[in-house]
CSV table of C-alpha atoms in Angstrom, one decimal:
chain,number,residue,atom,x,y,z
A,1,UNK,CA,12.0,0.2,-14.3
A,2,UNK,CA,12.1,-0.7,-10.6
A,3,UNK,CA,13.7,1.1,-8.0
A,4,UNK,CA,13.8,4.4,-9.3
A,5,UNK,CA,13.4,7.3,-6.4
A,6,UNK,CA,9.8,7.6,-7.0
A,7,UNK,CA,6.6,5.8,-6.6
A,8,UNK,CA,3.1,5.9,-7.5
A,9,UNK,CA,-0.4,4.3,-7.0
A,10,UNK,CA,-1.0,6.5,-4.2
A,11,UNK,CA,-2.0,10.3,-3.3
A,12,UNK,CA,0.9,10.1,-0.9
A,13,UNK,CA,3.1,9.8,-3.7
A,14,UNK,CA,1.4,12.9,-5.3
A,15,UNK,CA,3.2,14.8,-2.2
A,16,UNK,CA,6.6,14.2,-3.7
A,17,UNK,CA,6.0,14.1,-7.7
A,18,UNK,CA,3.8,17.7,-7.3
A,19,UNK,CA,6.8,19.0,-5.0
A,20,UNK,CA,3.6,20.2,-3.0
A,21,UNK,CA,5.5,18.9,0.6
A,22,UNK,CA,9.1,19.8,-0.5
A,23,UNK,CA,7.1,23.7,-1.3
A,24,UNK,CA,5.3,23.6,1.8
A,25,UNK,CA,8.3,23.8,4.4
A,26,UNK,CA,10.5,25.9,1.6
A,27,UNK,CA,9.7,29.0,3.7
A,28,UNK,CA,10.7,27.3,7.0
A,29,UNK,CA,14.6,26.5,6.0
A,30,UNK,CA,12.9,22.9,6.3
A,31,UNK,CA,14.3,20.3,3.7
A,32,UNK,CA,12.4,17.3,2.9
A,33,UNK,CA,14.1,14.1,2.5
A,34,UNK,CA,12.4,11.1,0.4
A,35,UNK,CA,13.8,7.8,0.7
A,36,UNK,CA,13.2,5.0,-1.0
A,37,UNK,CA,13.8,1.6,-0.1
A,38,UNK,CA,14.5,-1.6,-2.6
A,39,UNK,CA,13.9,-3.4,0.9
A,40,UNK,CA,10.5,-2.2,1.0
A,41,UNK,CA,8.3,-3.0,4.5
A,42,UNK,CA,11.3,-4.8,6.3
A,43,UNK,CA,13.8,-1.9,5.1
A,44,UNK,CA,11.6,0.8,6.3
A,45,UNK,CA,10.8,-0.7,9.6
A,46,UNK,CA,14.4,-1.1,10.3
A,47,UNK,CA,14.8,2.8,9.4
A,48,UNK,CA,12.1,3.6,11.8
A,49,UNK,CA,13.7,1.5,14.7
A,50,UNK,CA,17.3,3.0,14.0
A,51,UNK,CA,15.0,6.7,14.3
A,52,UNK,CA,16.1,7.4,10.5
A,53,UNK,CA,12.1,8.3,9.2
A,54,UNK,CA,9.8,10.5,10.7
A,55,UNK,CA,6.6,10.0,8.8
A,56,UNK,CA,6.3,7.1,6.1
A,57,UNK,CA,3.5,5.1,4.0
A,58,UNK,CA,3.6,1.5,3.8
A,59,UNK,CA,1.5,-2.3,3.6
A,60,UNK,CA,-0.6,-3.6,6.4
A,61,UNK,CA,2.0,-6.4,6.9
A,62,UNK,CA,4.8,-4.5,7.3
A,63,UNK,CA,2.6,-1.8,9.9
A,64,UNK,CA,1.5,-4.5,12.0
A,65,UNK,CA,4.8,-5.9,12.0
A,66,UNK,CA,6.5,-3.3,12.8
A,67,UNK,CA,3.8,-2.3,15.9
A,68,UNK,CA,3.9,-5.9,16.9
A,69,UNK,CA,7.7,-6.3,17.4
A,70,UNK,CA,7.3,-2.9,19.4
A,71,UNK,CA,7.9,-0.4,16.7
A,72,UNK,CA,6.5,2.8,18.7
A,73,UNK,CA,4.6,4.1,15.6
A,74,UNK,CA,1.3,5.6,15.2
A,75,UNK,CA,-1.5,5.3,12.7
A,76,UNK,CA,-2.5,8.4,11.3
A,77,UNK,CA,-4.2,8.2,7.9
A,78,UNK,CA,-5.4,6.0,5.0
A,79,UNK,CA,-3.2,5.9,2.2
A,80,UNK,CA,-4.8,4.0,0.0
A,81,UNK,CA,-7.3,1.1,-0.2
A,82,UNK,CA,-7.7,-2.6,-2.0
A,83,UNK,CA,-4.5,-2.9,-3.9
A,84,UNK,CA,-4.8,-5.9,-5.8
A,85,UNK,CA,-2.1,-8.4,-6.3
A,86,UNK,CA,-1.5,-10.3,-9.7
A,87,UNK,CA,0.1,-14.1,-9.9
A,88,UNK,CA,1.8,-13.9,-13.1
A,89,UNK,CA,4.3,-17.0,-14.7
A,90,UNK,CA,6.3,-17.5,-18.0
A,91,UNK,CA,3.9,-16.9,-21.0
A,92,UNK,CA,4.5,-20.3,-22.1
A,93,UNK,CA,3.7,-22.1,-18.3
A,94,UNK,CA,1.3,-24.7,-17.7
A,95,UNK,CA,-0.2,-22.9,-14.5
A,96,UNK,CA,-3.6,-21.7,-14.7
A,97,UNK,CA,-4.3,-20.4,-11.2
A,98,UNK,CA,-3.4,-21.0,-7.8
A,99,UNK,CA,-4.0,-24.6,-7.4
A,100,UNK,CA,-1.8,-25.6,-9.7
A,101,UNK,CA,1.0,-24.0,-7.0
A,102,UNK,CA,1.4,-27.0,-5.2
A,103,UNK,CA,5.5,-27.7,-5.2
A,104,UNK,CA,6.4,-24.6,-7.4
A,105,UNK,CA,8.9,-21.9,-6.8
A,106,UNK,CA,6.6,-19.0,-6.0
A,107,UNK,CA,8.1,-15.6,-5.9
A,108,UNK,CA,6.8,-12.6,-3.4
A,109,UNK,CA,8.6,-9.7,-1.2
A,110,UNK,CA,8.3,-11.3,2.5
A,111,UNK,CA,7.7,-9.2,4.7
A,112,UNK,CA,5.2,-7.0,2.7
A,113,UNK,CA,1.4,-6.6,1.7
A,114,UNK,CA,2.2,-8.7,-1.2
A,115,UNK,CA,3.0,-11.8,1.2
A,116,UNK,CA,-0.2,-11.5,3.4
A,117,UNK,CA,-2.1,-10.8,0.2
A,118,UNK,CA,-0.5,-13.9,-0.9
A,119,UNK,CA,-1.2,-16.4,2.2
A,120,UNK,CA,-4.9,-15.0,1.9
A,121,UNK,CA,-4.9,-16.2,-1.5
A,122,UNK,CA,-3.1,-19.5,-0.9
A,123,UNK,CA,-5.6,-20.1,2.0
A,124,UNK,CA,-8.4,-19.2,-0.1
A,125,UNK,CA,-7.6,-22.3,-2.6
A,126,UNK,CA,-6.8,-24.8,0.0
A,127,UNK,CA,-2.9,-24.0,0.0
A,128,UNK,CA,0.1,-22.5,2.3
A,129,UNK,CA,3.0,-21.7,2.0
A,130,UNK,CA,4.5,-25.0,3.2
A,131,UNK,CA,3.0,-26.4,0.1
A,132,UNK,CA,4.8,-24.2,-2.6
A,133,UNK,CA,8.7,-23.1,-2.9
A,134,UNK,CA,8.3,-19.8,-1.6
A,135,UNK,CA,10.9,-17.3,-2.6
A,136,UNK,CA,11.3,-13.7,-1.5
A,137,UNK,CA,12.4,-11.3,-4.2
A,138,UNK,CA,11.9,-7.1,-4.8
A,139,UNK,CA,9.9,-6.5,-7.7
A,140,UNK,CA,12.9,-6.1,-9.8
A,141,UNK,CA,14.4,-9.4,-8.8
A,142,UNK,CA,11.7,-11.1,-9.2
A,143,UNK,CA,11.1,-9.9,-12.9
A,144,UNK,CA,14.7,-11.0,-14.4
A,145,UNK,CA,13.7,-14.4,-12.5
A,146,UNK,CA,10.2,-14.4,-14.1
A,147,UNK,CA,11.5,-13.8,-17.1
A,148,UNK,CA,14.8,-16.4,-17.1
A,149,UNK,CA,12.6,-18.8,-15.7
A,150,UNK,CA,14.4,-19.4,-12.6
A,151,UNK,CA,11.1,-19.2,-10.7
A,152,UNK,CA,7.6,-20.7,-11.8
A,153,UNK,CA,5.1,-18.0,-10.7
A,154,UNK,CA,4.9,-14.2,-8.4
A,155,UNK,CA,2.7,-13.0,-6.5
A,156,UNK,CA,3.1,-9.0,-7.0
A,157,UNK,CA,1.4,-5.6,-8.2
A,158,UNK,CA,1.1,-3.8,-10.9
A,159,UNK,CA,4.2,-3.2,-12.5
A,160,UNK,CA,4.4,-7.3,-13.5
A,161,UNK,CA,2.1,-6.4,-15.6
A,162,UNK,CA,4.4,-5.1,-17.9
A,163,UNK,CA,6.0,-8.5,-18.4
A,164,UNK,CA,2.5,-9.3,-19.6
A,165,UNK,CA,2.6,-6.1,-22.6
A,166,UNK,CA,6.1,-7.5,-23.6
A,167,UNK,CA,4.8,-11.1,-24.1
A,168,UNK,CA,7.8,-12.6,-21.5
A,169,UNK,CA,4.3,-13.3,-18.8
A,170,UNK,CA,1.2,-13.9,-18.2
A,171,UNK,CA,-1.9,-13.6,-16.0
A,172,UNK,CA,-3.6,-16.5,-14.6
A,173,UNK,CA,-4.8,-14.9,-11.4
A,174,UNK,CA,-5.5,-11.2,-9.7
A,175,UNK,CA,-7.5,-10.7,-6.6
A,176,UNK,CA,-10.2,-8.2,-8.7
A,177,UNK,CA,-13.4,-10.2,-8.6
A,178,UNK,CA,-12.8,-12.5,-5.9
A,179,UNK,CA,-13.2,-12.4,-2.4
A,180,UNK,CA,-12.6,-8.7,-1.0
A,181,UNK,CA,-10.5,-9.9,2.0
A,182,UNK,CA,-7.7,-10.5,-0.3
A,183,UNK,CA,-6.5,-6.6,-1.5
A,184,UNK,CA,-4.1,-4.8,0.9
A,185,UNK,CA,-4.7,-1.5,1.9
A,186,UNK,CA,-2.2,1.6,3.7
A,187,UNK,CA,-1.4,3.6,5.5
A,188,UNK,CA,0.6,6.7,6.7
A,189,UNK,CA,2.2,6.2,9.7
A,190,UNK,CA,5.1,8.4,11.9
A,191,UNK,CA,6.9,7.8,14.9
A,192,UNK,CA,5.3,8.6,18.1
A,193,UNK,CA,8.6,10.6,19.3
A,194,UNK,CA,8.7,13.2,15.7
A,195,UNK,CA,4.3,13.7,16.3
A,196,UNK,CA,5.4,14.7,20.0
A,197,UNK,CA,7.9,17.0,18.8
A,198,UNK,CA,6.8,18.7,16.1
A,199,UNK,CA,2.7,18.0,16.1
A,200,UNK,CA,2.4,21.2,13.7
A,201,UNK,CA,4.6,19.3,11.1
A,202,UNK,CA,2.5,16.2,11.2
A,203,UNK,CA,-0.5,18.3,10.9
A,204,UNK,CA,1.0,20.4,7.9
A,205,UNK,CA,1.8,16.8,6.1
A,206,UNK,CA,-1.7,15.0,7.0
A,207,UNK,CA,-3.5,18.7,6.0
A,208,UNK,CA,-1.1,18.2,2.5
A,209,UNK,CA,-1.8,14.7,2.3
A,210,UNK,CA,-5.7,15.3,2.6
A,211,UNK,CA,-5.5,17.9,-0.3
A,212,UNK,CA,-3.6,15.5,-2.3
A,213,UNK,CA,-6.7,12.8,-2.2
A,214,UNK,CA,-9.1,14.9,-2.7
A,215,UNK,CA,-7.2,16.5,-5.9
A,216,UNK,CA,-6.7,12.4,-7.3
A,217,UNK,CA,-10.5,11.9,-6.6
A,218,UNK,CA,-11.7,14.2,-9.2
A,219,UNK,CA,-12.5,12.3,-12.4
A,220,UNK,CA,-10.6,15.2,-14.4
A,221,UNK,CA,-7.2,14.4,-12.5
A,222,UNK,CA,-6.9,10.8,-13.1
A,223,UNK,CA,-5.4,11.5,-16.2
A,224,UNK,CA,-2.8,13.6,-14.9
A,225,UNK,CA,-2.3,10.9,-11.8
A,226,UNK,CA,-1.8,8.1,-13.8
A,227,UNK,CA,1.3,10.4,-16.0
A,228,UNK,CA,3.0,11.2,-12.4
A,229,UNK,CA,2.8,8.1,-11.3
A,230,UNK,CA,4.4,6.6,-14.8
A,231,UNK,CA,7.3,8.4,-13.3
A,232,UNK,CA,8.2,5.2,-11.1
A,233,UNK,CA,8.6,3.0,-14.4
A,234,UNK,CA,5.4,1.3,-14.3
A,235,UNK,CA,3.6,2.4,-17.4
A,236,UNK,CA,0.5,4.6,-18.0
A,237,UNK,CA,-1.3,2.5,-19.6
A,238,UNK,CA,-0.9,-0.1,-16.8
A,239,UNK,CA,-1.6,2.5,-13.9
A,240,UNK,CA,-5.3,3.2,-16.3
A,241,UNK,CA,-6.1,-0.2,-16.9
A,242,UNK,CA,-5.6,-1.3,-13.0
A,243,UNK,CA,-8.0,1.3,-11.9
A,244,UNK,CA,-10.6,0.2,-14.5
A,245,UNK,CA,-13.3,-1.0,-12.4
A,246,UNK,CA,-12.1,0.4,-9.7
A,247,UNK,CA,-13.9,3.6,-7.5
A,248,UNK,CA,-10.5,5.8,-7.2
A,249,UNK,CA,-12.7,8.5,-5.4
A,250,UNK,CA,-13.0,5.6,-2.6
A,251,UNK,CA,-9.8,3.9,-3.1
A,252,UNK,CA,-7.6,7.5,-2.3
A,253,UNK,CA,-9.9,8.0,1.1
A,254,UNK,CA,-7.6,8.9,3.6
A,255,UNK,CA,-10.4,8.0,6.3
A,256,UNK,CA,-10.3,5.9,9.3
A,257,UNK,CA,-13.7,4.2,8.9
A,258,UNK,CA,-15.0,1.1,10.1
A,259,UNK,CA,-13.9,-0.4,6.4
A,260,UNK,CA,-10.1,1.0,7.6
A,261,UNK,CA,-10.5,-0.4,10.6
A,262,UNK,CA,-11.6,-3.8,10.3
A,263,UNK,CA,-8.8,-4.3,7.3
A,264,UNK,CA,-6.3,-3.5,9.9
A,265,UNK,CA,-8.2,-5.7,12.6
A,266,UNK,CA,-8.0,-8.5,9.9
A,267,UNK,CA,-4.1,-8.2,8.7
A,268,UNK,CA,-3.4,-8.8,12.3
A,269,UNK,CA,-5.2,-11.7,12.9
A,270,UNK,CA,-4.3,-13.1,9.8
A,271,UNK,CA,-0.7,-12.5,10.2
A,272,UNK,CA,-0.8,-14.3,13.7
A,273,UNK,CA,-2.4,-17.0,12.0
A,274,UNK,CA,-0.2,-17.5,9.0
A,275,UNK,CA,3.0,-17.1,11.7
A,276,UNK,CA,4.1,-13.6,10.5
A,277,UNK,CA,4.1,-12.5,14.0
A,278,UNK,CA,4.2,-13.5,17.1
A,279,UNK,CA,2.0,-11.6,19.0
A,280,UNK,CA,-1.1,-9.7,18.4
A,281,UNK,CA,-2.4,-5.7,19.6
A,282,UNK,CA,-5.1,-3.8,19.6
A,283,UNK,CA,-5.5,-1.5,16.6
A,284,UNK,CA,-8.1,1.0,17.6
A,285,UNK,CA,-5.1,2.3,20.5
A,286,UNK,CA,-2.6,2.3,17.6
A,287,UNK,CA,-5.1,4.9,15.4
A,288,UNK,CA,-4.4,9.1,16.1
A,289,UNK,CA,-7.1,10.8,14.1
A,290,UNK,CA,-6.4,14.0,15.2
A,291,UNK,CA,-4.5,15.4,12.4
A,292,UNK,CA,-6.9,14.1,9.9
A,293,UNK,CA,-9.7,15.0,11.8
A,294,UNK,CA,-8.5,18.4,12.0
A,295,UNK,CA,-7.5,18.4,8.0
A,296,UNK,CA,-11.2,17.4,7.3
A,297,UNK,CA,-12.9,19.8,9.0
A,298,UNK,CA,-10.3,22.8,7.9
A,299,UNK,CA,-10.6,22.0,4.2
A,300,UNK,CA,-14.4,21.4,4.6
A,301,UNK,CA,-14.0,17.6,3.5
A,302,UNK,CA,-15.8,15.8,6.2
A,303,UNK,CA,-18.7,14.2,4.0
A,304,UNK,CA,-16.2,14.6,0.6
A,305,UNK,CA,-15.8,10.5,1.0
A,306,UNK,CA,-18.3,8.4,1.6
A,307,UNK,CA,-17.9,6.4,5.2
A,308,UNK,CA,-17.7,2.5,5.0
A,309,UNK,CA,-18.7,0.1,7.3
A,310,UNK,CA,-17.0,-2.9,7.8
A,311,UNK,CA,-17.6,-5.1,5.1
A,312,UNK,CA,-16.7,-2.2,2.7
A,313,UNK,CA,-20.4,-0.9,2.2
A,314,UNK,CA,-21.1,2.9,2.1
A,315,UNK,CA,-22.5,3.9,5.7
A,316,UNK,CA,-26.2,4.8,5.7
């Protein structure tokens, strides 16, 4: 169910499983080329540096890595906001939560949201990553483990959730009711040399992408969301029960806010801290809100979301 050429969970994603960007340059002679990457974060940075992607979404970890090691890579949108992060074990394991991960092979995707999400976490409950077995495994990997039982617990998304439904897992933790620094959010990013060359392309995409989240914020899509998005092999149920309790409207902004910011602010701080990187930047620099500021005001969507200020609390 993993790997498949398609994702979900975002609007972005919406741009490839409507065929709204592939339609969009059709007229132009212009093909557009999805890729996929079982590497996740890592993989697509190391496409970006060898100039392979022009425009891409991905984690806060593997953004700020990426600009951190010297990636030359631009910020241009929200993608989406407080993904949550599941630690899910063998159905029949004694774990019940994170403190009993002291000395157990722990599965996660280094390199990714779901390993910041994860030191966060482990932080949270007096632990690091010196004091579990830490494994890095893809989401596909890591199930086959899960389910063999060649590793005691992983930190991941959604789609271990369906481990859950089949009775091989269960449960013991998710970041949805605890502290709100845990979730990831993302974002779109492109290289700086393909928004210098072609800045009308970028702003066709953003303008596109800006459609897109305002389409999956109306209550009447979600439905029809949560079907696309089955198309990546997580299930529909799991994609509807996920959101439950969740403000979709708020979680598909693609603004830049103070809430955006200070997320961003924080993964890079907290990735020096935990040693994911060696040196820090400043993220406000990084951040190119022309093309969404442009999108906004052309599609008459500049109050459609509500602004946030830094602790995640509408704007007065």
């Amino acid at each position: 169910m993993a790997n498949r050429p398609v994702t979900g969970g975002s609007y972005f994603s919406l741009l490839h499983l409507q065929g709204s960007l592939a339609e969009e340059f059709k007229k132009d002679g212009i093909e557009v080329k999805w890729h996929f990457f079982r590497g996740a974060g890592p993989a697509v940075n190391e496409a970006v540096a060898n100039d392979l992607l022009d425009i891409w979404t991905h984690g806060h970890l593997p953004s700020v890595v990426g600009r951190a090691s010297g990636l030359k890579t631009r910020l241009l949108a929200s993608a989406s906001r407080r993904g949550h992060i599941y630690l899910v074990v063998p159905s029949d394991s004694q774990i019940s939560g994170v403190r009993d991960l002291r000395g157990k092979r722990v599965a996660y995707q280094k390199g990714t949201a779901s390993q910041l999400s994860a030191n966060r976490v482990l932080a949270g409950y007096g632990l690091s990553e010196r004091d579990i077995r830490s494994i890095s495994m893809d989401t596909s990997t890591a199930m086959a483990a899960l389910a063999t039982k060649d590793i005691d617990a992983v930190f991941g998304g959604t789609p271990f959730l369906a481990l859950r439904d089949q009775g091989i897992a269960k449960v013991v933790y998710s970041t949805k009711g605890d502290s709100p620094t845990y979730p990831s959010n993302s974002g779109v990013l492109a290289r700086e040399g393909f928004i210098n060359e072609h800045p009308d392309v970028v702003q066709r995409i953003i303008t596109l992408g800006v459609k897109a989240a305002a389409w999956l914020s109306d209550d009447k899509n979600r439905n029809q969301a949560f079907q696309l998005w089955a198309k990546s092999g997580t299930p529909y149920a799991i994609f509807k029960e996920s959101q439950q309790g969740e403000d979709l409207k708020q979680n598909a902004s693609p603004l830049l806010d103070e809430y955006a910011v200070a997320r961003y602010k924080a993964a890079v701080a907290d990735s020096k801290k935990f040693g994911l990187i060696r040196s820090t930047f400043d993220v406000e620099p990084w951040i190119d809100r022309r093309f969404l500021n442009r999108a906004l005001k052309d599609l008459g969507h500049e109050r459609f979301w509500a602004e946030w200020d830094a602790n995640g609390k509408p704007k007065g």
